[in-house]
Coordinates of C-alpha atoms and ligand atoms in Angstrom, one line a residue:
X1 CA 121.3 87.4 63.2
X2 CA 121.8 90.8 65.2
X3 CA 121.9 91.8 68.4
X4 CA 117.8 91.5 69.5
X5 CA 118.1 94.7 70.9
X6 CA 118.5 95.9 67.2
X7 CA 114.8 94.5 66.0
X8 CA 113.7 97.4 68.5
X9 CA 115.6 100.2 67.5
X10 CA 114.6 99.4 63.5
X11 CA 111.3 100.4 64.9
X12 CA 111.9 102.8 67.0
X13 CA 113.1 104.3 63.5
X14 CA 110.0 103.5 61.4
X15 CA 107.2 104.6 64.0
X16 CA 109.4 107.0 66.4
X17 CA 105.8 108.9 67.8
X18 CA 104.0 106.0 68.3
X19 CA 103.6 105.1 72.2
X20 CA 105.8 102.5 73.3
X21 CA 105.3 101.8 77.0
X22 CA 102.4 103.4 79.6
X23 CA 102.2 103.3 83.4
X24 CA 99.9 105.0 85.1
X25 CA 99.3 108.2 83.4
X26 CA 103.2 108.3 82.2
X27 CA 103.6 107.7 78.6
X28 CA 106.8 106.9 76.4
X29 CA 106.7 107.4 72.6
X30 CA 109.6 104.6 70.6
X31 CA 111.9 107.8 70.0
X32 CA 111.8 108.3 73.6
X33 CA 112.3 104.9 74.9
X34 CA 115.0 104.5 72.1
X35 CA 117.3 107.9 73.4
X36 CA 116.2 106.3 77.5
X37 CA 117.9 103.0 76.1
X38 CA 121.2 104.2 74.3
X39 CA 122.2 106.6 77.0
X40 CA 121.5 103.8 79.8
X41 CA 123.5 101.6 77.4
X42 CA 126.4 104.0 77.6
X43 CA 126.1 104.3 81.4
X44 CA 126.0 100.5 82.3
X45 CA 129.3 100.3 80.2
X46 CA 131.1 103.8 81.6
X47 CA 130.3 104.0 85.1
X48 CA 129.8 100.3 86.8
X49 CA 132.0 99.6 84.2
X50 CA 130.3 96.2 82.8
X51 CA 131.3 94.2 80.4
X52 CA 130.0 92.0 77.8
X53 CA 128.1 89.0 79.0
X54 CA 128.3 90.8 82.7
X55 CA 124.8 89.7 84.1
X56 CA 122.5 92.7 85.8
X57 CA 120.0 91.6 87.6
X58 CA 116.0 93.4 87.3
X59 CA 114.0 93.0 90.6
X60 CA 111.4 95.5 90.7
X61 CA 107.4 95.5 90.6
X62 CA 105.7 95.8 87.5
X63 CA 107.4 99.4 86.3
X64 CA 107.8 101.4 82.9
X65 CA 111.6 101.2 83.3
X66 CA 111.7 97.4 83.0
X67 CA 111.8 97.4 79.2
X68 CA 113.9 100.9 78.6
X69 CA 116.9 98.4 81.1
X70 CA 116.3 95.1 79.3
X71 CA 117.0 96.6 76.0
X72 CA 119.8 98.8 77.2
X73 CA 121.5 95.7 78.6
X74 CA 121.0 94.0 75.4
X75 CA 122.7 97.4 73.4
X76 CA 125.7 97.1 75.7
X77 CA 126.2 93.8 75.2
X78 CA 125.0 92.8 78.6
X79 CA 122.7 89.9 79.9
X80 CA 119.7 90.5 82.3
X81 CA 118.5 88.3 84.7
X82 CA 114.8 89.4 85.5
X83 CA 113.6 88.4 88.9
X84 CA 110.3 88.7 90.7
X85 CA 109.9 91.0 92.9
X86 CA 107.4 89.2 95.5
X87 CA 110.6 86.6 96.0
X88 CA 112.1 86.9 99.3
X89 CA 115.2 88.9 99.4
X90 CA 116.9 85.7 100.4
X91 CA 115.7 84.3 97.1
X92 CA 116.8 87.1 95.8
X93 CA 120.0 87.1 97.0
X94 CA 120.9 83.5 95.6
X95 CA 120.3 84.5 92.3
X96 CA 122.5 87.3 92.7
X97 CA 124.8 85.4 94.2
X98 CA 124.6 82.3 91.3
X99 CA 124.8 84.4 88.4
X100 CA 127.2 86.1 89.8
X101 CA 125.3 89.5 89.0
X102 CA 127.2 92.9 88.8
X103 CA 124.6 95.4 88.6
X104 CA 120.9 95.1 90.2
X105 CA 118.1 97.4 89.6
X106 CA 115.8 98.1 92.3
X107 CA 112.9 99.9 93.1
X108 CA 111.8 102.0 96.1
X109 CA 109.1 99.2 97.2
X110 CA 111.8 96.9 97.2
X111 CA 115.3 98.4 98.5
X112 CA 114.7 98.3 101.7
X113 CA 114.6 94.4 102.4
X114 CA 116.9 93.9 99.8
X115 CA 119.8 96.5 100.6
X116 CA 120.9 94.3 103.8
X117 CA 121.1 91.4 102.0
X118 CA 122.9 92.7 99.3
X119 CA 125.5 94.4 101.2
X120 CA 126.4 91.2 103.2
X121 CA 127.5 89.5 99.6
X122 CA 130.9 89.0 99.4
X123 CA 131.4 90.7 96.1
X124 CA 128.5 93.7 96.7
X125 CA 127.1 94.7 93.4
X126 CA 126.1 98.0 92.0
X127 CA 122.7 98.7 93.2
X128 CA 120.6 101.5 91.4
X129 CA 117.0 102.1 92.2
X130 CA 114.8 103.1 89.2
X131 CA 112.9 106.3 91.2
X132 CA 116.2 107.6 92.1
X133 CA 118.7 110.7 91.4
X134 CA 121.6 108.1 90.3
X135 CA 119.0 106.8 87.9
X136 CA 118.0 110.0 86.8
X137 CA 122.0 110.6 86.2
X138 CA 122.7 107.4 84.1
X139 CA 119.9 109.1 81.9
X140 CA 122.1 111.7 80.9
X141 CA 125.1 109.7 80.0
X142 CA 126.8 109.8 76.1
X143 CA 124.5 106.9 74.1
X144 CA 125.5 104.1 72.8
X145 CA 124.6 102.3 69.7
X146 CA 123.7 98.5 69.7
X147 CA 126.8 96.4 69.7
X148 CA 127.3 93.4 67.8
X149 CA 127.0 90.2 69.6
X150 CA 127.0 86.8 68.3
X151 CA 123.6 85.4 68.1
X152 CA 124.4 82.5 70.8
X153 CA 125.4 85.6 73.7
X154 CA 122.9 84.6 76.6
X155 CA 120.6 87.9 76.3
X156 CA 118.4 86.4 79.5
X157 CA 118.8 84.1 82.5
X158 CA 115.7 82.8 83.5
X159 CA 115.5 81.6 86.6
X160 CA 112.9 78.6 87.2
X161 CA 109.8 79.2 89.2
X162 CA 111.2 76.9 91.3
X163 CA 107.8 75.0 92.6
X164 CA 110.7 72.8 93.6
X165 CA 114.0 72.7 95.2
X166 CA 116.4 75.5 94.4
X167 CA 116.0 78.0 91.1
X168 CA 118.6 77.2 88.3
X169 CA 119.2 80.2 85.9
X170 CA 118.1 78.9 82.3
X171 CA 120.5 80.7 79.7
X172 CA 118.5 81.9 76.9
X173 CA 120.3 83.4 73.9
X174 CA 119.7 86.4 71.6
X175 CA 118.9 83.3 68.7
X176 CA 116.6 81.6 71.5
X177 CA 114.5 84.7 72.1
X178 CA 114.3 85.9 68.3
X179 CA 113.1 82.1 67.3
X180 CA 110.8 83.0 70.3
X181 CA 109.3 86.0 68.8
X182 CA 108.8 84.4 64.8
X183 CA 107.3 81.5 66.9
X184 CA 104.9 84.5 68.1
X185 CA 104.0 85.7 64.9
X186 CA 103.2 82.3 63.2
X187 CA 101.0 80.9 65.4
X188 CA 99.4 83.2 67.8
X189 CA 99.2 87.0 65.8
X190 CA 100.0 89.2 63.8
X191 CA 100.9 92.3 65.5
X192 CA 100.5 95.7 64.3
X193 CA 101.8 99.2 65.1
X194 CA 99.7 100.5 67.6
X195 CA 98.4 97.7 68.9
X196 CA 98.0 96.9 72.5
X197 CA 99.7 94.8 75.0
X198 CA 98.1 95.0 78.6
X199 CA 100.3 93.8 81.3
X200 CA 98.7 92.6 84.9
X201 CA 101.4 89.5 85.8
X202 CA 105.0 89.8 86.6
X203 CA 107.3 91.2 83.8
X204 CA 110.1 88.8 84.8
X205 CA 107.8 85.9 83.4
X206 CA 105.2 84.8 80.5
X207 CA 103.8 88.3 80.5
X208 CA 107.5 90.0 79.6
X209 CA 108.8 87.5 77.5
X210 CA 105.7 88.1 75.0
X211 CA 106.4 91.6 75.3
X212 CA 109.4 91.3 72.9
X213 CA 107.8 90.5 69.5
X214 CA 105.0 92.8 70.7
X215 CA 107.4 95.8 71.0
X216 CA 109.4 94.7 67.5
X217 CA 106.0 95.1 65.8
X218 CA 105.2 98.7 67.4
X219 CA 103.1 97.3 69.8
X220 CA 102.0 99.7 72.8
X221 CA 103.1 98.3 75.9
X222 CA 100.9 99.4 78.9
X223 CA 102.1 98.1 82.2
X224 CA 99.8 97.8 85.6
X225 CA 101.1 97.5 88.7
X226 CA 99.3 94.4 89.7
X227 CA 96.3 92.1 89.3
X228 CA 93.4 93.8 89.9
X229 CA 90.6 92.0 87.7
X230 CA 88.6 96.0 87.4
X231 CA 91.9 98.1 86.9
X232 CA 92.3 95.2 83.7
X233 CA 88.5 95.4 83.0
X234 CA 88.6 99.1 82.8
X235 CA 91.7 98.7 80.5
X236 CA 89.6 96.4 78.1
X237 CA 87.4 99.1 77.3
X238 CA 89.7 101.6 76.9
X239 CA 92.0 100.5 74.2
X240 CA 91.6 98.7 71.2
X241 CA 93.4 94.7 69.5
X242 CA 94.2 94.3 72.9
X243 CA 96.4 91.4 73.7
X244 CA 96.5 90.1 77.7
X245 CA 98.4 87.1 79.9
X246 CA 96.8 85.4 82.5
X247 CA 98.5 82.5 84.2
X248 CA 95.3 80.0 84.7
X249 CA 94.5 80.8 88.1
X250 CA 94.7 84.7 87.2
X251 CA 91.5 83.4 84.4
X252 CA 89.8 81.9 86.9
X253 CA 89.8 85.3 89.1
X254 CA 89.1 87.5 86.3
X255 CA 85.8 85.2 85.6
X256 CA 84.8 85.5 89.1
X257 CA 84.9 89.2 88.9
X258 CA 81.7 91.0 87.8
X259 CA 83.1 92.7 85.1
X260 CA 83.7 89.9 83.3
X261 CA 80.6 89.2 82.3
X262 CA 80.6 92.8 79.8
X263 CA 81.6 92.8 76.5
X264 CA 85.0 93.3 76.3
X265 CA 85.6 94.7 72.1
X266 CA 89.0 95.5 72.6
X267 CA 90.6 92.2 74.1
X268 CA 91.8 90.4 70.8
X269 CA 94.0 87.7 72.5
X270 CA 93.9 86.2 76.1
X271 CA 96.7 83.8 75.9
X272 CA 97.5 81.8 79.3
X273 CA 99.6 78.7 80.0
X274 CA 102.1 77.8 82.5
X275 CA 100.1 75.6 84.3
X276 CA 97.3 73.3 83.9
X277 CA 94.1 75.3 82.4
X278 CA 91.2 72.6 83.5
X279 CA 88.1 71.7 80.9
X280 CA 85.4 73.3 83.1
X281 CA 87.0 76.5 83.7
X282 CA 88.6 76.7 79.9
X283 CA 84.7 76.3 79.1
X284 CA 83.7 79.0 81.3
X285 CA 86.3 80.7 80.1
X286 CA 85.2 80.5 76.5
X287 CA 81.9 80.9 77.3
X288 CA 82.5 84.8 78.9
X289 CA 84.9 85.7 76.9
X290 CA 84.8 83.9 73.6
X291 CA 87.1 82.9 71.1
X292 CA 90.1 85.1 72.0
X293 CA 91.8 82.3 73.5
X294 CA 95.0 80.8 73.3
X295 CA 96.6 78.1 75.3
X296 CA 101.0 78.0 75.4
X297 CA 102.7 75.4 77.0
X298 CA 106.2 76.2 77.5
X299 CA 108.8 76.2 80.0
X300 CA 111.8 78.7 80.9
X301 CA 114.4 76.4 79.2
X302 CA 112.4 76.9 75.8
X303 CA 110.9 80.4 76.6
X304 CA 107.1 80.1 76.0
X305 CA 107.4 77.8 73.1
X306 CA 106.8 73.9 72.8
X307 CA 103.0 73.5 72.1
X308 CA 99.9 75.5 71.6
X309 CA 96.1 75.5 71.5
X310 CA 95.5 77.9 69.0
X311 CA 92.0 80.0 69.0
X312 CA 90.7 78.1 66.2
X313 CA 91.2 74.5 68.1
X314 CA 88.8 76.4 71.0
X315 CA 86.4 76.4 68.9
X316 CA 83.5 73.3 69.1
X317 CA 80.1 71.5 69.6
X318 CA 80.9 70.0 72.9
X319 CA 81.4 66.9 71.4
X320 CA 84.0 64.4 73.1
X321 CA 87.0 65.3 70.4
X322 CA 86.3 69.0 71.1
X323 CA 86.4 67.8 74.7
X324 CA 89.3 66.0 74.5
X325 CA 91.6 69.1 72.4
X326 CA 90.3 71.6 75.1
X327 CA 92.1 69.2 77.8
X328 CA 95.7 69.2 75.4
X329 CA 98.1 71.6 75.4
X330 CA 97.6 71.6 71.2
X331 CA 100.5 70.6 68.9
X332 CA 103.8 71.8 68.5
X333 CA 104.5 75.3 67.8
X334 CA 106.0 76.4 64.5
X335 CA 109.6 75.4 64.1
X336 CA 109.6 73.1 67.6
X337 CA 109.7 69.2 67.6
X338 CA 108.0 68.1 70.0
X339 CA 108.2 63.8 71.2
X340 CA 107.3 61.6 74.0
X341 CA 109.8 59.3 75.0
X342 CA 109.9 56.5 77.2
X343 CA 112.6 56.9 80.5
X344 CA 115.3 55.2 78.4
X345 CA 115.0 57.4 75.1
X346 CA 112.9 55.7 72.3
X347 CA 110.1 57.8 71.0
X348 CA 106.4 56.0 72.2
X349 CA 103.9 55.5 69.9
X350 CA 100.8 57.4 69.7
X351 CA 98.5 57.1 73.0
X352 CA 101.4 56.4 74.9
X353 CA 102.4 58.1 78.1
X354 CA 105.8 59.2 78.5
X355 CA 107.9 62.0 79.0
X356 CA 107.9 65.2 76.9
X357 CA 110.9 66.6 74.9
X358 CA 111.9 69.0 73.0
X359 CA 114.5 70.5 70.1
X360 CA 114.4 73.5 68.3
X361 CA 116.4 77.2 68.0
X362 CA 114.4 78.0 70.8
X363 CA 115.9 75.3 73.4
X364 CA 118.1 77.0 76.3
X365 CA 122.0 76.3 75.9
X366 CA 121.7 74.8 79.3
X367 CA 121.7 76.2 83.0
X368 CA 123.9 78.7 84.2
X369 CA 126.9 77.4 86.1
X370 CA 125.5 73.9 86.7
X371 CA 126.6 71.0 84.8
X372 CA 124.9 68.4 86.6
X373 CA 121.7 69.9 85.6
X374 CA 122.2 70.7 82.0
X375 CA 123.3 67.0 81.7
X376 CA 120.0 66.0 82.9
X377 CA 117.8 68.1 81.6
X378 CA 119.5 68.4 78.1
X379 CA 120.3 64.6 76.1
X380 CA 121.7 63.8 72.6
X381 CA 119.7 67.7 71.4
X382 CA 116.9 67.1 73.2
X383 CA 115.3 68.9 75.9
X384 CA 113.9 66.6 78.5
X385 CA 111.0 68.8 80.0
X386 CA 110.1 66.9 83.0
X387 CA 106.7 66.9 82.0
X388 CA 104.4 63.6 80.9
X389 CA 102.1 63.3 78.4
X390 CA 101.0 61.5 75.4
X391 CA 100.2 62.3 71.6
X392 CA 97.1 61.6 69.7
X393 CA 97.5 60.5 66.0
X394 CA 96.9 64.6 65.1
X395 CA 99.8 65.4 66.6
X396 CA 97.8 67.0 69.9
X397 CA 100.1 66.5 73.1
X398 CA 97.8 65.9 76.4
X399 CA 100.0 67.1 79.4
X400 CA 99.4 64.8 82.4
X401 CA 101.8 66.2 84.8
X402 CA 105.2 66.5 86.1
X403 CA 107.1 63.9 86.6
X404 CA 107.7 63.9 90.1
X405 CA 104.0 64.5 90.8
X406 CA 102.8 61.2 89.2
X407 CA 101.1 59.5 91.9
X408 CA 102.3 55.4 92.5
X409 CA 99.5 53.8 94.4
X410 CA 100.0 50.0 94.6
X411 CA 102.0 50.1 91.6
X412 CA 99.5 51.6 89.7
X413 CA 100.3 55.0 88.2
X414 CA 97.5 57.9 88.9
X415 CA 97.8 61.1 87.3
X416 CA 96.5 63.6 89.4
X417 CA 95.3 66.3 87.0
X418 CA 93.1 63.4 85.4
X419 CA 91.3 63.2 88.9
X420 CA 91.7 67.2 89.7
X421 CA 89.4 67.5 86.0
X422 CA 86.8 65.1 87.5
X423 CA 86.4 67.4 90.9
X424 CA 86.3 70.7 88.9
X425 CA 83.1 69.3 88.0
X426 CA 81.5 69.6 90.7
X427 CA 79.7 73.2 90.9
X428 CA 80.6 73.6 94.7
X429 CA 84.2 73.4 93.9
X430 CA 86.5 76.4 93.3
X431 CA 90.0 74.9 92.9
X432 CA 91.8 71.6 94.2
X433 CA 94.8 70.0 93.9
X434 CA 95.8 66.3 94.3
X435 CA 98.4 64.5 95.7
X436 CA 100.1 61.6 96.6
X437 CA 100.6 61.1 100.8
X438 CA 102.9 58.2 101.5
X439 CA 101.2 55.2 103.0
X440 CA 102.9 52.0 104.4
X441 CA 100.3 49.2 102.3
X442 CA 100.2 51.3 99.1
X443 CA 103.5 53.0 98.6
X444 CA 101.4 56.0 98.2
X445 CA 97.2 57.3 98.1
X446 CA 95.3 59.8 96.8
X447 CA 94.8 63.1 98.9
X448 CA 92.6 65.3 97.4
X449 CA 93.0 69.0 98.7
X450 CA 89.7 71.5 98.1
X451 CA 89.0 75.0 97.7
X452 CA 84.8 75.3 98.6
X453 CA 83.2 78.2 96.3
X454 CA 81.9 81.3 98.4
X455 CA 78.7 79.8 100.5
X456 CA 78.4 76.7 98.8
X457 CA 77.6 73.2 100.0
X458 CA 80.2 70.1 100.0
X459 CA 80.6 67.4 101.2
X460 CA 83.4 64.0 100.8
X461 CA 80.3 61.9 99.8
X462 CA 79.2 64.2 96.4
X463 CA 82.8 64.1 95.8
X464 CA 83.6 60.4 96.2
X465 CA 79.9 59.6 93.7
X466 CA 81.3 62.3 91.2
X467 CA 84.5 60.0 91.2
X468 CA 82.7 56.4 90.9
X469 CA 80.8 58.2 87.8
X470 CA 84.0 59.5 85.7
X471 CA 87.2 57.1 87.0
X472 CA 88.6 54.1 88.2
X473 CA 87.5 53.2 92.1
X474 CA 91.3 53.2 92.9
X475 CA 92.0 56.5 91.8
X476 CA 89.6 58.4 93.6
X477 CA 91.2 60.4 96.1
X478 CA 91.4 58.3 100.2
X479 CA 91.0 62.0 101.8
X480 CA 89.9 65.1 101.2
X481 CA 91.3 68.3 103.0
X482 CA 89.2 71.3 102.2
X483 CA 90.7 74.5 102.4
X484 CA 90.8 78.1 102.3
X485 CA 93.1 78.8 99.4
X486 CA 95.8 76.7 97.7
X487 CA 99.2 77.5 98.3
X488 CA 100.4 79.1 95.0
X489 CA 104.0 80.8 94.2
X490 CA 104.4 84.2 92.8
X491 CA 103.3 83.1 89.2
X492 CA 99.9 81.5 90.5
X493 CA 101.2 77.7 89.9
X494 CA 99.9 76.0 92.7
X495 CA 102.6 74.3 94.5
X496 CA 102.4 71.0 95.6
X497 CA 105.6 70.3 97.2
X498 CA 103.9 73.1 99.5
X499 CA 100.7 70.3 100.1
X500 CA 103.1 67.5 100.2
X501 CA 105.2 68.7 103.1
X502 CA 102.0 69.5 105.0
X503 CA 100.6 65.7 104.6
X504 CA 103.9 64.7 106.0
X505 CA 103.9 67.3 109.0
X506 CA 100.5 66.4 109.6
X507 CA 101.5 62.6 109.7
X508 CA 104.6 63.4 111.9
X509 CA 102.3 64.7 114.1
X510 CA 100.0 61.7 114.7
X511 CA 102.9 59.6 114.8
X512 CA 104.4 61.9 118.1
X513 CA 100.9 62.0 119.9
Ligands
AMP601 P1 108.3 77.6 84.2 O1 109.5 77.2 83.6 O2 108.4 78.2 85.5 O3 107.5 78.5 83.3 O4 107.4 76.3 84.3 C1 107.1 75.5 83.2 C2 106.2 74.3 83.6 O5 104.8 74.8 83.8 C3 106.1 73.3 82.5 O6 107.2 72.4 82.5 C4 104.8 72.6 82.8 O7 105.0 71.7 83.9 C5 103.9 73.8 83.3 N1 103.1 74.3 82.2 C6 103.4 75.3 81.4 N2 102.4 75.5 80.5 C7 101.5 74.6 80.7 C8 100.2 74.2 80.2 N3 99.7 74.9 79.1 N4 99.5 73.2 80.7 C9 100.0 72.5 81.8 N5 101.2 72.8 82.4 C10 101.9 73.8 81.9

């Protein structure tokens, strides 16, 4: 297998005029972005001096140079750690700091905050930023062609959201990334030249990653600066086989937008994943903007590719089975197996809730300098996601939740995204998220946390009746905390640890007065 790198410059030769990547009302054609990348490739290796398998970090806002620097790391043999820009610069710094980064590439937004930080590190790195003269200058160095690399070279460290603890750096290989893209192309679409890839969410993530077979195929990548549901809109109608990410929570802001409601000819494909897409809102999803959908469930340590819902499997009367496949994360993707195992390693029959894992070409090699972790996470070739779910006899995995937000409530296990579906039907509610609080009689209870929709009416008892009607009595949630918005990282994944540490302040607090 080559270099990836090389799958872009192949078409860079076919379909050199085509446009490759748009910002604003700046355009690159492939020949363009292919002469940007060689001659950065030459100047990452002449003047910092890097070597192969050096790591260079990419913190910047959504920008046009994002791609022309991935690829020209890739070209010179180098390995890019993409990092989002909202992180603090402290974050920032860690990663820096654990992958040991040589080179980072900045933007003007950002190198302010981060300079100080950097310049404290003990071994500083070479810091460029993209809108400057020194930029401008690598431009014009001598090009250089794509290097050979062996196909297990990490090509991308991919630092976990990190909804918990620390981020570890996932190290994703050229061969992990190409079985990546062919995953792509089997089950979500075929791509042709010219077509279009919108970007609103952060590069560094789900939105970038899908970039890659999208730019192999001659797709036109056009990149906005943020998530503004009418810049996207306005975007839909301007182009044409229109492919878009949206993290759930980004879905459910689009829909609340009054554009959604419009046609929309262009969009071909909305695919979303990354975090629990509930029944109601997939159905209002479906319902505004038909079937264009397509679920993913991945994780960084198997970029983007474990299960899918494919747009067909959207498709249905209502019925309870249609139900039922709208609330899984669909079946495994082409050339991924996919189990559910119980905590000491034996695969669980059908219907059984366990934990999910994973082998395939597309599984991480582990995570960067940290053994402890890659023991843990990856077990006689499989990948043990920290995710639980169960199968159904079609081979359709039903996520229930992480691991360590399984809810044990007088030894009774309560899964809270079973209880978070139930409350999403109530018309008054917006979003929620549930948790467990510690309690001294139960081990733990159900705390339901609740975002009201603009002007409307709620109340604990509609709640508590909408419970009684759809679950068990001891899973329906002990208190309710309603809300102005949930606490959500820079990826829109709500996180919890975030509403866990607030129950436990709060109860701190009544325990002092
Ligand atoms: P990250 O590595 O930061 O992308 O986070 C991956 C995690 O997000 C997975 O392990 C799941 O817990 C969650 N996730 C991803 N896709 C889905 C999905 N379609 N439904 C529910 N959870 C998801």
């Amino acid at each position: 297998m080559p270099n990836i790198a090389q799958v872009l410059f192949n078409r860079i030769r076919s379909h050199p005029h085509l446009s490759a990547v748009s910002y604003g009302t700046q355009s690159i054609s492939f020949a363009e972005l292919g002469e940007r990348t060689q001659r950065l490739a030459g100047a990452l290796r002449a003047q910092p001096g890097l070597n192969t398998g050096d790591r260079v970090v990419l913190c910047m806002e959504n920008r046009p140079e994002f791609f022309e620097l991935v690829f020209a790391c890739w070209a010179a043999g180098l390995c890019v750690v993409p990092v989002n820009s909202k992180l603090h610069p402290r974050e920032v710094s860690h990663i820096v700091t654990d992958s040991a980064a040589r080179a980072v590439f900045t933007s003007e937004a950002l190198i302010d905050d981060l300079a100080p930080v950097l310049g404290q590190l003990d071994v500083p790195p070479f810091v460029c930023v993209v809108q400057s003269q020194a930029y401008a200058a690598l431009l014009s160095a001598t090009p250089l062609a794509c290097i050979d690399v062996p196909a297990t070279d990490i090509a991308w460290l991919f630092y976990t959201s990190g909804t918990t603890g620390k981020p570890k750096g996932a190290m994703l290989s050229h061969r992990n990334l190409m079985v990546m893209s062919w995953a792509y192309f089997a089950d979500i679409e075929h791509v042709s030249p010219g077509d279009t890839k919108v970007h609103a969410a952060p590069l560094s993530h789900a939105s970038g990653l899908y970039a890659l077979p999208h730019l192999f195929a001659g797709g036109h990548q056009i990149i906005l600066s943020g998530f503004e549901p009418d810049l996207i809109f306005e975007r839909f109608e301007r182009h044409r086989n229109i492919t878009f990410f949206a993290a759930p929570t980004m879905v459910i802001r689009l829909l609340q937008s009054g554009g959604a409601s419009a046609p929309h000819p262009g969009l071909r494909t909305l695919y979303y994943g990354g975090a629990p897409m509930y029944v109601s809102d997939l159905q209002r999803a479906l319902d505004v903007l038909g079937p264009r959908l397509f679920q993913l469930y991945g994780q960084g340590e198997s970029p983007m590719t474990l299960t899918g819902l494919s747009k067909q499997d959207h498709l249905g009367s209502g019925d309870a089975a249609h139900l039922a496949r709208l609330g899984s994360a669909g079946t495994a993707r082409t050339g991924i197996e996919i189990r559910v195992f119980s905590e000491d390693g034996l695969e669980l029959p059908v219907g059984e809730v366990g934990e999910v894992v994973t082998r395939s070409d597309c599984v991480m090699a582990g995570y960067w300098n940290n053994e402890p972790a890659t023991r843990s996470a990856l077990r006689e070739g499989w990948l043990w996601t920290g995710d639980v779910g169960m199968m159904d006899e079609r081979g359709y995995l039903t996520l229930r939740d992480r691991s360590k937000d399984l809810i044990i409530s007088g030894g009774s296990n309560i899964y809270p995204r079973e209880i978070e579906e139930v409350l999403l039907k109530h018309p008054a509610v917006l979003e929620c998220s549930v948790v467990g609080a510690s309690h001294p009689e139960w081990g733990e209870e159900v705390v339901a946390f609740v975002v009201r929709r603009p002007g409307a009416e709620l109340s604990e008892q509609s709640l508590d009746s909408l419970c009684l009607e759809h679950i068990a009595r001891f899973k329906r949630p002990k208190r309710y905390r309603f809300i102005e918005a949930l606490p959500k990282n820079n990826y829109g994944k709500v996180l919890k640890t975030a509403l866990r540490q607030q129950l436990s302040q709060d109860s701190a607090g009544d325990g002092a007065r």
